[in-house]
Each structure stands twice: as C-alpha cells, then as structure tokens.
C-alpha cells in the first residue's frame, strides 16, 4: 500500500487498513457529540477507569480558572496504572521493556513492576516521606526512574522529575523551590557512549539545598561515587531491607490532590512548578492515548522522549500503564553507535507505534534512507510527533522513509501545562504535513488577536483554547496568582497557550511558534531568563541577552549576546569558556551555539531587551520599528 495523496499533494488520507483497525472510524461524529456535551464525553471516559469513590460533579467550575474535575471523587492513578491489572491477565503481560545503551535488556511484567513499586514505596515511607511531601527525581532513562515516580504517586507524595540533561544550577533551583526532602538519582547514566555523572551534580546541588535529608542512589554505571554517610543510600541496599516488602497499600487521594510537579520555563523569571493532579490527569491522559495512538493489547508502543519531560510523564509512564499496554524504553541516543540504532530496535522488538520529536527525525534524516532501509520496519502502524512544529520535509521523510507510506503521523500539539494532547488527529483524520490538525474531542480552539477579537482564517494570531479539559495543570506551585495571570487573564474564559498559529479554511491548525521568551532547542523548552542568568554568573560577563535562531536540526539554537566586564577582552577562547560555563551550570542542552560580544544591547526605555531587534540582526534583516529603542 502506498500513499494516497490528494491531487494537490497536500492531504494524506488514511489507508483502508488504517481505517479498518481504528477504534473510532467516524471522527466527525464523535467530535461533534463530544463538543456538544464535553462533560458527558469526559464522564464516559472516566467510567472506563476505577474510582474509590465516584464524583459528585464532573466539573466544578465555581472557582475558575481553578477547574476542579471529578469533584468529590477519590482515586489514585496507581490503582488504575498497576493495582487493577493485578486482578486480570495483564498481571502476566509485559508492562515495560527496557534496553540500555550497552544492549542490556530488562523486562517487567505488570506483576514485577507493581512489586518493585510497592517495595520502593515502603522504602520511601521508611525514609519519612508522607502524603504531600515532594521528592526530586534526577535520573537517566532506566526503569528505576519509572519505579521511583510510581512509588511516589502510590503513597501520595509529589514527584518532581528534573531532566537528566540539566545540571547543577537548574537542579538546585528546582530542589529548592520544591523543598524536596528526598532526591532519587543514579551513580550516572550512559549516553552516546559516555557516562553522565549525575551523582556529582546532585552533590553540588544539594550542598545549597538544606531541605534534602536523604539521597537515594541507583547503581547504573558502577563508577565510583562519593556516598555521604547518613544522607546517601544505595537503592539496591534499601530494596533488600526486610521492610521493603512487595506489598503496600495505595493511598486514597482526592481527585484534585497533587500527583506531580514539573518545572517549565515561561516568559520571565524562574521556571514555574506546574502541578498535575490524580483524577483529571488520569482521565485525560488515558483517553487521549487511547484515541490518538489507538493503543491495542498487542501493541508494542515506544515513546522515545525522556521521562523527565511532560511527554515522558504522560505518554511513557502514566498513559501506557493506564491502558495496560506494553511500553518500550531505550536509554541512549538515536545515533549511537550508528544511525540505525532506533531502526534496529524497532525491528528487534517489533515496535508498532513510534512517538518522537521533529528534531530527532531531522537528525536521523541527515543520514539518509539507507539506514532505515537496512531494517524490517513492517511492524510499525502509527507514528507520532511532538515538541515543535514539524517541517513538511521532515514529515514526508518520516512518512515515507519510516512509515513506508502506511503509517499515519499523529502530530500532537500540547504543553507541560495542558498535560494531554490538545490539537491532534486520530488515525482516521486526513493529514496535512506540518499541521497538528484539529482539537481533540471535547476541545475547541481559536485564533485571537491582541484584543481578543477573532482572526480570519489563514492569518496568524494567538492560539487559545476554549474549553476546560481534565488533565490541565491545576496551579503553579506556591504561586496561584501567576497561574491565573500567565494563562487565563489575557482572554477571559480562555486558556492562552503562548503560541502563535493559523487556522486554514478546513479548520486545520498550523502552530508557528512561541510568542514569549521561550526557546525550543531540540524540542526542549528553555527560558531566556534562565540562560541569561547562567551567562552573567561567569565572571567576565556583565550583561547578556539570548535569542533562539532557527537551526536545521535543533529547530532553534541559542545565540547569546554578552557585554564584558571591564578588564576582559573578547576572544574566541573566552567565548568557548563562557559556553562551557553555561553547559556546566545549566546543562549541555542549554549551552549556547554562538556567543557574540557586544558593547551594548538593544533595550526599550524601560530597560526591556528587544529580542526582536537581536533576532533581526542575527538574520541580517531590517530592524523594524526601533522608535522605543534606547541602546
Ligand atoms: C510548546 C510546549 C507537550 C510535549 C512537549 C512540549 C511547542 C509542542 C507541538 C506540535 C507545534 C508544538 C509549542 C508549545 N509544541 N508540540 N506538535 N507542533 N508546536 O511541551 O515543553 O511544555 O512545550 O511546545 O510551542 O507551546 P513543552
């Protein structure tokens, strides 16, 4: 079966095979009924899961924008992700198949995963972790990161996962803000054939974070690490203690109780700790994964993101387990040791669904089709993309080169804040390369201008969501006002996404990019403020401004403009030193691509950096209206 492309070449219709397999064959009918009565749709989805106590009200919007889904209900996401599967044949099904960069394989049945989660839950309890306490998790892509997250959820503790590609300052800030008592980490991880020394970074970060009483260390690399007596414990020692039994009661939570926090960058200042809750989040993630990736019992599903980002939380860890599916996880990089690593894994493990990011696709595309062509990729049936707009060229390569024209691509637009897909097709929706298509069931989106007025189809404006949805972040940790101001104030009654987008005449949405000071480097969301403060923490840098400049593989790359302090002379060595400094403090993904030393920065009279002007300069374009410029 080859592509069925409309005459204008822009619409890819689903193949009859895809339609035959699809759970929902008539997208329009379900979309219409869900939109007519979103609460009935969501109640129906919630009915498919188990609750300790049923809700009194599907949605309590008396305190909006603090929407309370499934008000009055009691549940625990772990009950649905693990406990209930112990009573069915799922108990013996693989929940997690893990492959390490050095080719080790570990598999967990639902029974085994539950047993280890219970054991670790008992360990955490013995360490004094109670319901509502925060636990920071800073780990490589190994099964224990999943176990640690689930164990926290089970006992009602709030996990705060910090991506392993971040470094000391980023980790320290997140530990401090969350006031975590416990940090779970590893002696290191393998990536690109090298060891990432996570424990050393934790030692540095914890030195300035007085709330941390305990550090639990998983042995992954076997490298020697310093263990501080009375504070640091080996995971494998703790899991052997008699108290670490394989039985542990799951904490009864209110639907609105916090499940986890996840830091993300916004317009200004420090990253914000978005809080997701048990009930609504569970329903939203379950339902979106079910309809969009159409997960079936026999699928082998691989979301190649990192668990440290929301994609990993929702669609590596919680979503697949809620579905009772088999999820695949790979520790390393896609191109190590050769650019066929992923394709080899797809073939060897019979992956049926692959969900990744445009940056990874573009990175692999560079090596050409001969690498995937060495492998039998015929098990694949659905592909996915997330994190940034996918350029049509990469879309078509993915569709043809990997999906062989058989597999629809689910381009899912969503955010840390939304918790679940918002704009997305399902497998039967006709696709247009580069468009995340239309709102998910129950949702409606619109394109608005600066004043909240509608923008005509085909023109660019601000993307806003019209309806509340169950997996939305419920607040920003310790800062509910910021939650209201950031997302719900610009357009009363609407969620302001912070993206610019267009809608076309068919009602398809085309997301263009962020409207704020967020830079997307390889799909990772970074705030200019965080990068700039890392730059000025170098002794030579007096002032700094960064922008995102388009990059062929990364989507965007960081360009930094720095004013030097007196007594420092610009040189290439100094630029390299400053780059390395940012890499060391904030993490390798934050390292600027290019540093330019300047004498002044374009600022408004009120002192705000005019990134627009820097962007124009970086691209050699006219600077536009600079009447407010005070350089
Ligand atoms: C921002 C959110 C949610 C998972 C990972 C990102 C951009 C995300 C798409 C897409 C175009 C996309 C947006 C959004 N984005 N998915 N399919 N098409 N843009 O989560 O780190 O919170 O970033 O990522 O700009 O606002 P995040």
XYZ file of C-alpha atoms and ligand atoms in Angstrom:
658
model
C 0.000 0.000 0.000
C 1.460 3.369 -0.941
C 0.495 6.921 -0.040
C -2.864 8.131 -1.105
C -2.217 11.760 -1.710
C -4.835 14.158 -2.959
C -4.169 15.804 -6.331
C -2.777 18.945 -4.737
C -0.325 16.738 -2.888
C -1.141 18.187 0.473
C -3.685 15.873 2.064
C -2.824 12.340 3.128
C -5.917 10.245 3.548
C -5.886 7.215 5.823
C -5.429 3.895 4.080
C -8.271 1.347 4.230
C -6.074 -0.765 6.532
C -5.772 2.116 8.996
C -9.496 2.764 8.901
C -10.248 -0.917 9.390
C -8.116 -1.040 12.552
C -9.198 2.282 14.006
C -11.093 2.351 17.274
C -13.020 5.402 16.127
C -13.903 5.219 12.447
C -16.148 8.245 12.314
C -14.072 11.066 13.751
C -16.609 13.730 12.816
C -19.455 12.064 14.652
C -17.535 11.637 17.900
C -16.002 15.111 17.664
C -19.427 16.595 17.162
C -21.083 14.802 20.053
C -18.142 15.430 22.409
C -18.166 19.119 21.573
C -21.909 19.344 22.052
C -21.515 17.966 25.577
C -17.879 17.809 26.722
C -18.795 16.892 30.285
C -20.766 13.861 29.138
C -17.820 12.827 26.961
C -15.369 13.119 29.853
C -17.690 11.370 32.286
C -17.881 8.485 29.804
C -14.095 8.305 29.644
C -13.847 8.405 33.439
C -16.297 5.484 33.675
C -13.683 3.278 31.997
C -11.380 3.712 34.991
C -11.827 2.620 38.603
C -12.521 5.051 41.446
C -12.560 4.529 45.196
C -15.415 6.987 45.373
C -17.434 8.312 42.447
C -17.550 12.031 41.684
C -20.398 14.262 42.788
C -19.848 16.559 39.842
C -17.899 16.012 36.602
C -16.667 19.594 36.647
C -16.876 22.103 39.434
C -16.121 25.451 37.798
C -17.223 27.622 40.691
C -13.644 28.816 41.248
C -12.494 29.131 37.665
C -9.904 29.145 36.277
C -9.190 26.642 39.056
C -11.306 23.981 37.411
C -11.993 21.016 39.653
C -12.647 17.877 37.629
C -14.421 14.899 39.155
C -15.165 16.879 42.280
C -15.787 14.745 45.315
C -14.181 11.663 43.756
C -11.465 9.595 45.369
C -8.892 7.649 43.412
C -5.205 7.067 42.897
C -3.672 6.961 39.453
C -1.632 3.951 40.602
C -4.767 1.997 41.276
C -5.555 2.233 37.569
C -1.967 2.014 36.323
C -0.924 -1.003 38.397
C -3.289 -2.293 41.077
C -6.261 -3.147 38.914
C -4.099 -5.053 36.408
C -3.069 -7.478 39.144
C -6.581 -8.905 39.064
C -6.592 -9.691 35.344
C -4.439 -11.410 32.741
C -2.477 -8.171 32.460
C -0.635 -9.312 35.565
C 1.469 -11.542 33.327
C 1.774 -9.072 30.471
C 4.909 -7.026 29.890
C 4.472 -3.516 31.181
C 7.969 -2.269 30.417
C 10.647 -3.464 28.032
C 13.878 -1.600 28.577
C 17.082 -1.624 26.560
C 20.277 0.023 27.737
C 22.777 1.778 25.526
C 25.107 -1.150 26.111
C 22.397 -3.503 24.939
C 21.299 -4.884 28.273
C 17.637 -5.838 28.299
C 15.294 -5.736 31.283
C 11.632 -6.565 31.175
C 8.930 -6.098 33.778
C 5.580 -7.807 33.804
C 2.754 -5.849 35.403
C 3.322 -8.097 38.398
C 7.033 -7.332 38.612
C 6.623 -3.604 38.110
C 3.995 -3.476 40.825
C 6.189 -5.490 43.169
C 9.142 -3.123 42.764
C 6.905 -0.085 43.085
C 5.491 -1.491 46.332
C 8.976 -2.206 47.622
C 10.198 1.278 46.829
C 7.029 2.826 48.240
C 7.840 1.058 51.506
C 11.395 2.392 51.350
C 10.196 5.963 50.828
C 7.771 5.635 53.721
C 10.555 4.347 55.931
C 12.561 7.431 54.957
C 9.746 9.523 56.368
C 8.120 10.536 53.087
C 4.455 11.285 53.626
C 1.468 12.271 51.538
C 2.052 15.714 50.024
C 5.862 15.644 50.508
C 7.976 16.449 47.460
C 10.583 14.057 46.092
C 13.032 15.186 43.408
C 13.959 12.553 40.835
C 17.062 13.158 38.728
C 17.895 10.058 36.752
C 18.938 8.586 33.450
C 16.468 6.704 31.262
C 16.409 3.487 33.270
C 13.491 1.509 34.708
C 14.121 2.863 38.204
C 13.008 6.342 37.144
C 9.608 4.854 36.360
C 9.589 2.880 39.612
C 10.506 5.972 41.629
C 7.778 8.087 40.036
C 5.118 5.427 40.534
C 6.177 4.745 44.124
C 5.775 8.434 44.966
C 2.327 8.517 43.400
C 1.328 5.384 45.253
C 1.984 6.916 48.670
C 0.600 10.324 47.709
C 3.976 12.046 47.585
C 4.531 14.608 44.822
C 7.328 13.746 42.434
C 9.362 16.461 40.799
C 11.393 14.964 37.987
C 14.296 17.066 36.751
C 15.576 16.163 33.301
C 18.981 14.439 33.427
C 20.313 16.825 30.767
C 20.086 19.700 33.222
C 22.982 20.491 35.503
C 23.786 21.885 38.956
C 22.090 25.296 38.938
C 18.925 24.107 37.235
C 18.680 21.120 39.585
C 19.427 23.153 42.685
C 16.804 25.777 41.853
C 14.177 23.088 41.327
C 15.063 21.218 44.521
C 14.965 24.447 46.494
C 11.679 25.654 45.102
C 10.005 22.293 45.685
C 11.568 21.902 49.163
C 12.180 18.245 48.500
C 13.166 16.029 51.415
C 14.438 13.212 49.271
C 16.363 13.119 45.999
C 16.450 9.920 43.954
C 19.331 9.710 41.496
C 21.870 7.310 39.987
C 25.627 6.990 40.004
C 25.396 8.035 36.356
C 23.910 7.133 33.042
C 25.120 6.119 29.608
C 24.564 8.464 26.715
C 26.427 8.499 23.418
C 28.986 6.075 24.765
C 29.873 8.375 27.631
C 28.983 8.407 31.298
C 26.892 11.305 32.579
C 27.977 11.871 36.184
C 24.616 12.576 37.760
C 25.616 11.911 41.355
C 28.378 14.537 41.288
C 25.849 17.076 40.059
C 23.459 16.089 42.853
C 26.240 16.516 45.431
C 26.879 20.057 44.201
C 23.199 20.931 44.024
C 22.299 19.504 47.433
C 25.101 21.441 49.119
C 22.879 24.510 48.779
C 19.534 22.821 49.351
C 19.054 22.393 53.100
C 15.682 20.634 52.873
C 17.237 17.461 51.482
C 17.648 14.800 54.148
C 18.163 11.735 52.010
C 19.688 10.911 48.642
C 18.909 7.504 47.164
C 21.354 6.333 44.513
C 20.660 3.695 41.875
C 23.737 1.881 40.684
C 23.832 2.106 36.922
C 27.387 2.671 35.763
C 29.361 1.117 38.619
C 31.571 4.211 38.619
C 32.960 5.201 41.965
C 30.871 7.911 43.608
C 31.121 9.630 46.951
C 28.447 8.487 49.397
C 27.821 10.831 52.274
C 27.201 8.823 55.460
C 23.773 9.396 56.958
C 22.488 11.087 53.827
C 23.230 8.844 50.842
C 21.926 5.298 50.452
C 22.212 2.768 47.668
C 18.875 1.870 46.144
C 19.801 -1.816 45.949
C 20.654 -1.899 49.656
C 17.361 -0.307 50.617
C 15.368 -2.627 48.359
C 16.884 -5.592 50.227
C 15.744 -4.428 53.663
C 13.025 -6.552 55.299
C 10.747 -3.501 55.405
C 10.848 -3.305 51.601
C 8.137 -5.884 51.125
C 6.309 -6.319 47.850
C 3.022 -5.346 49.416
C 1.995 -1.770 50.019
C -1.361 -0.064 50.282
C -2.153 2.566 47.700
C -3.014 5.895 49.313
C -6.569 7.085 48.810
C -6.394 10.531 47.202
C -8.937 13.166 46.364
C -9.199 13.551 42.605
C -7.822 17.092 42.909
C -4.835 16.118 45.084
C -1.412 16.742 43.503
C 0.266 13.867 41.690
C 3.412 15.580 40.490
C 5.076 18.856 39.735
C 7.114 19.631 36.698
C 9.131 22.775 36.154
C 8.854 24.588 32.896
C 10.117 27.858 31.536
C 7.883 30.784 30.836
C 8.107 34.402 29.872
C 10.114 35.760 32.739
C 11.877 34.819 35.894
C 12.268 31.431 37.467
C 10.811 28.288 35.952
C 7.406 27.508 37.367
C 6.430 24.303 39.088
C 3.231 23.203 37.402
C 1.110 20.867 39.478
C -0.856 17.993 37.989
C -3.454 16.085 39.972
C -4.542 12.453 40.223
C -8.110 12.387 38.917
C -8.453 14.689 35.933
C -4.937 13.999 34.727
C -5.545 10.258 34.810
C -8.699 10.555 32.713
C -7.227 12.984 30.175
C -4.029 11.073 29.582
C -5.810 7.727 29.356
C -8.380 8.967 26.887
C -6.005 10.849 24.571
C -3.565 7.954 24.332
C -6.386 5.537 23.651
C -7.906 7.526 20.800
C -4.823 9.109 19.239
C -2.376 6.217 19.243
C -5.247 3.771 19.244
C -3.370 1.518 21.641
C -4.331 -2.125 21.490
C -3.475 -5.017 23.746
C -0.959 -6.426 21.282
C 0.859 -3.143 20.623
C 4.467 -2.514 21.465
C 4.493 1.188 21.990
C 7.592 3.346 22.076
C 7.547 6.973 23.096
C 11.173 7.944 22.603
C 11.030 11.085 24.752
C 12.748 11.392 28.100
C 10.668 10.650 31.199
C 11.971 13.951 32.586
C 9.612 15.984 30.398
C 5.862 16.013 30.317
C 5.790 13.816 27.234
C 7.507 11.133 29.254
C 5.248 11.599 32.269
C 2.019 11.386 30.298
C 2.933 9.090 27.457
C 5.830 6.887 28.596
C 4.841 6.336 32.192
C 1.227 7.014 33.097
C -0.705 6.729 29.825
C 0.515 3.322 28.668
C 0.155 1.813 32.140
C -3.371 3.168 32.478
C -4.091 1.391 29.187
C -2.424 -1.815 30.405
C -0.089 -1.567 27.425
C 3.497 -2.625 26.824
C 5.785 0.379 26.788
C 9.309 0.361 25.446
C 12.152 2.488 26.743
C 15.648 2.965 25.393
C 18.403 4.534 27.436
C 20.678 6.040 24.836
C 20.901 8.383 21.875
C 19.349 7.568 18.463
C 22.617 7.645 16.561
C 24.917 5.734 18.874
C 26.904 3.771 17.894
C 25.387 4.054 14.408
C 22.477 5.968 12.907
C 20.440 2.755 12.631
C 20.131 2.234 16.376
C 16.456 3.122 16.531
C 15.569 1.163 13.405
C 17.388 -1.829 14.766
C 15.323 -1.558 17.953
C 12.057 -1.200 16.021
C 12.852 -4.374 14.114
C 14.193 -6.377 17.031
C 11.385 -5.520 19.446
C 8.569 -5.352 16.926
C 7.619 -1.778 17.764
C 4.177 -0.922 16.415
C 3.883 2.723 17.473
C 6.748 5.206 17.491
C 6.294 8.648 19.002
C 9.163 11.120 18.768
C 10.116 14.734 18.047
C 10.843 16.611 14.813
C 14.398 17.291 15.930
C 15.111 13.554 16.179
C 13.542 12.947 12.789
C 15.609 15.688 11.175
C 18.724 14.415 12.904
C 18.168 10.907 11.534
C 17.091 12.181 8.126
C 20.558 13.664 7.630
C 21.995 10.164 7.467
C 19.731 9.159 4.626
C 17.236 6.407 3.995
C 19.790 3.642 3.601
C 19.986 3.312 7.410
C 16.292 2.586 7.988
C 16.215 0.583 4.768
C 18.561 -1.980 6.289
C 15.774 -2.944 8.681
C 12.356 -4.516 8.556
C 10.082 -1.783 9.858
C 6.876 -3.517 8.833
C 5.587 -3.846 12.407
C 5.055 -0.075 12.610
C 1.452 1.040 12.242
C 1.253 4.548 13.727
C 3.873 7.295 14.060
C 3.826 10.410 16.230
C 5.489 13.788 16.525
C 5.626 16.338 19.339
C 7.559 19.278 20.733
C 7.675 21.822 17.931
C 6.179 22.327 14.501
C 7.300 19.603 12.130
C 8.523 20.939 8.804
C 6.795 19.256 5.843
C 10.106 17.910 4.525
C 10.785 16.008 7.759
C 7.137 14.939 7.917
C 7.321 13.438 4.434
C 10.599 11.690 5.129
C 9.156 10.178 8.309
C 6.008 9.152 6.482
C 7.760 7.610 3.507
C 11.154 6.540 4.848
C 9.990 5.116 8.178
C 6.247 4.547 7.807
C 6.611 3.386 4.186
C 3.516 5.401 3.405
C 1.389 3.039 5.529
C 1.503 4.757 8.897
C -0.388 7.923 9.723
C 1.588 10.548 11.663
C -0.062 11.883 14.802
C 1.304 15.420 15.120
C 0.252 16.220 18.671
C 0.290 19.800 19.897
C 0.199 20.224 23.642
C 2.242 21.578 26.552
C 3.515 20.840 30.030
C 0.576 22.913 31.207
C -2.059 21.007 29.259
C -0.890 17.578 30.454
C -2.506 15.893 27.444
C -2.913 16.364 23.691
C -4.983 19.374 22.629
C -4.584 19.666 18.867
C -4.142 16.253 17.322
C -5.519 13.933 14.707
C -6.599 10.389 15.348
C -5.555 7.720 12.823
C -8.550 8.252 10.519
C -8.175 12.022 10.207
C -6.819 13.195 6.806
C -3.388 14.689 7.416
C -1.618 17.769 6.139
C 2.152 17.715 6.684
C 3.036 20.330 9.284
C -0.420 20.703 10.806
C -1.464 19.234 14.156
C -4.939 19.168 12.541
C -7.858 19.826 14.869
C -8.762 19.980 18.565
C -9.153 16.732 20.480
C -12.632 15.523 21.399
C -14.387 17.956 23.709
C -11.963 20.771 22.913
C -12.330 23.819 20.725
C -9.577 26.223 19.761
C -9.461 29.647 18.210
C -7.030 32.200 16.854
C -7.342 35.585 18.512
C -5.772 38.985 18.051
C -4.121 41.128 20.696
C -7.515 42.340 21.972
C -9.255 39.001 21.955
C -11.043 39.502 18.654
C -11.200 36.649 16.126
C -8.501 36.464 13.453
C -9.655 35.486 9.954
C -8.710 32.032 8.687
C -5.287 31.936 7.116
C -3.921 34.741 9.264
C -1.607 34.478 12.219
C -2.743 35.152 15.771
C -2.623 33.865 19.324
C -3.743 30.305 19.904
C -6.365 29.988 22.640
C -8.296 27.002 23.970
C -11.973 27.449 24.604
C -12.997 24.565 26.838
C -11.563 23.311 30.101
C -10.049 19.820 29.894
C -9.346 17.316 32.641
C -5.537 16.935 32.512
C -4.779 20.652 32.836
C -2.207 21.701 35.412
C -4.219 22.786 38.434
C -1.869 25.555 39.567
C 1.714 26.757 39.829
C 3.372 25.560 43.000
C 3.265 28.291 45.656
C 2.124 30.838 43.075
C -1.560 30.539 42.124
C -1.680 34.204 41.039
C 0.956 33.562 38.436
C -1.128 30.659 37.154
C -4.114 32.935 36.659
C -2.122 35.799 35.159
C 0.004 33.719 32.869
C -2.655 31.598 31.227
C -6.148 32.799 31.954
C -6.013 36.594 32.080
C -5.250 37.752 28.560
C -8.550 36.374 27.253
C -11.237 35.978 29.913
C -12.651 32.461 29.907
C -9.949 31.199 27.520
C -6.655 29.447 28.001
C -3.859 31.426 26.356
C -1.270 28.962 25.105
C 1.623 31.313 24.412
C 1.873 30.130 20.800
C 1.102 31.822 17.546
C -0.842 29.844 14.984
C -3.125 29.979 11.962
C -6.291 28.141 11.101
C -6.946 27.238 7.487
C -10.233 27.067 5.594
C -10.681 23.385 6.546
C -10.396 24.213 10.236
C -6.867 22.785 10.486
C -4.467 24.497 12.884
C -0.887 25.358 11.999
C 1.218 26.174 15.039
C 4.021 28.586 14.219
C 5.919 29.019 17.467
C 6.097 30.706 20.832
C 5.039 34.282 21.313
C 7.015 34.661 24.529
C 10.655 34.403 25.537
C 10.749 30.636 25.340
C 13.328 28.976 23.114
C 12.797 25.439 21.833
C 16.165 23.734 21.458
C 15.735 20.230 20.077
C 12.171 20.413 21.367
C 13.359 21.235 24.894
C 11.727 24.270 26.357
C 14.164 26.801 27.783
C 13.549 30.267 29.136
C 15.772 33.143 28.062
C 15.931 34.344 31.673
C 17.475 31.093 32.897
C 20.123 31.057 30.185
C 20.939 34.715 30.713
C 21.424 34.308 34.441
C 23.810 31.414 33.766
C 25.758 33.657 31.381
C 26.094 36.536 33.829
C 27.256 34.145 36.544
C 30.505 33.941 34.570
C 32.967 36.486 36.000
C 33.679 38.049 32.592
C 30.052 38.698 31.658
C 28.360 41.886 32.821
C 25.134 41.620 30.854
C 23.652 39.091 28.482
C 20.712 38.553 26.165
C 19.819 35.371 24.316
C 17.565 34.576 21.394
C 16.517 31.439 19.535
C 17.683 31.334 15.935
C 16.381 28.724 13.545
C 18.583 25.692 13.194
C 18.299 22.897 10.666
C 18.269 20.018 13.135
C 17.577 21.561 16.544
C 14.701 23.718 15.358
C 16.161 26.587 17.320
C 19.644 27.228 18.639
C 20.666 29.675 21.341
C 22.570 32.782 20.277
C 23.925 34.835 23.144
C 24.966 38.484 23.152
C 27.239 39.423 26.026
C 28.659 42.665 27.345
C 32.012 42.041 29.014
C 33.065 43.447 32.322
C 35.914 45.958 32.429
C 39.280 44.286 32.186
C 38.118 41.389 29.965
C 38.977 41.283 26.289
C 36.853 39.408 23.779
C 38.398 36.324 22.206
C 37.323 33.017 20.817
C 38.779 31.278 23.868
C 36.678 33.400 26.165
C 33.565 32.647 24.104
C 34.299 28.931 24.432
C 34.893 29.314 28.138
C 31.579 31.094 28.614
C 29.775 28.407 26.587
C 31.357 25.699 28.728
C 30.384 27.593 31.861
C 26.719 27.608 30.845
C 26.944 23.924 29.905
C 28.426 23.065 33.273
C 25.958 25.072 35.329
C 22.712 24.667 33.429
C 23.340 21.541 31.372
C 24.563 20.568 27.922
C 21.239 21.366 26.236
C 21.453 24.963 27.461
C 24.919 25.602 26.056
C 24.740 28.494 23.552
C 25.520 27.735 19.928
C 27.109 31.121 19.386
C 28.330 33.940 21.600
C 28.811 37.450 20.285
C 30.461 40.086 22.437
C 28.815 43.474 22.112
C 29.190 46.933 23.644
C 25.506 47.454 24.200
C 22.186 45.633 23.974
C 19.055 46.955 22.303
C 16.681 47.886 25.104
C 13.478 49.796 25.469
C 13.422 52.899 27.639
C 12.013 50.803 30.444
C 15.048 48.506 30.212
C 13.459 45.521 28.481
C 15.703 43.763 25.999
C 14.332 43.992 22.475
C 14.851 40.437 21.309
C 13.068 41.274 18.090
C 15.944 43.585 17.183
C 18.557 40.980 18.101
C 16.685 38.430 16.001
C 16.638 40.750 13.019
C 20.338 41.440 13.406
C 21.158 37.737 13.720
C 19.349 37.063 10.465
C 20.647 40.178 8.722
C 17.112 41.528 8.382
C 15.846 45.096 8.800
C 15.350 46.004 12.445
C 11.810 47.299 12.012
C 10.322 49.903 14.299
C 13.030 50.938 16.736
C 11.391 54.116 17.965
C 11.307 52.799 21.521
C 14.940 51.721 21.386
C 17.325 53.140 23.956
C 20.598 51.434 23.260
C 5.382 24.060 23.473
C 5.166 23.326 24.745
C 3.948 18.704 25.195
C 5.051 17.939 24.904
C 6.364 18.551 24.688
C 6.455 20.017 24.729
C 5.528 23.502 21.202
C 4.630 21.157 21.254
C 3.976 20.887 19.202
C 3.485 20.482 17.926
C 3.989 22.628 17.133
C 4.475 22.202 19.331
C 4.584 24.674 21.377
C 4.127 24.541 22.816
N 4.882 22.332 20.629
N 4.091 20.281 20.409
N 3.007 19.258 17.702
N 3.509 21.396 16.924
N 4.478 23.064 18.305
O 5.979 20.543 25.931
O 7.980 21.737 26.736
O 5.685 22.367 27.572
O 6.406 22.910 25.236
O 5.978 23.191 22.518
O 5.296 25.853 21.196
O 3.678 25.745 23.385
P 6.543 21.896 26.453
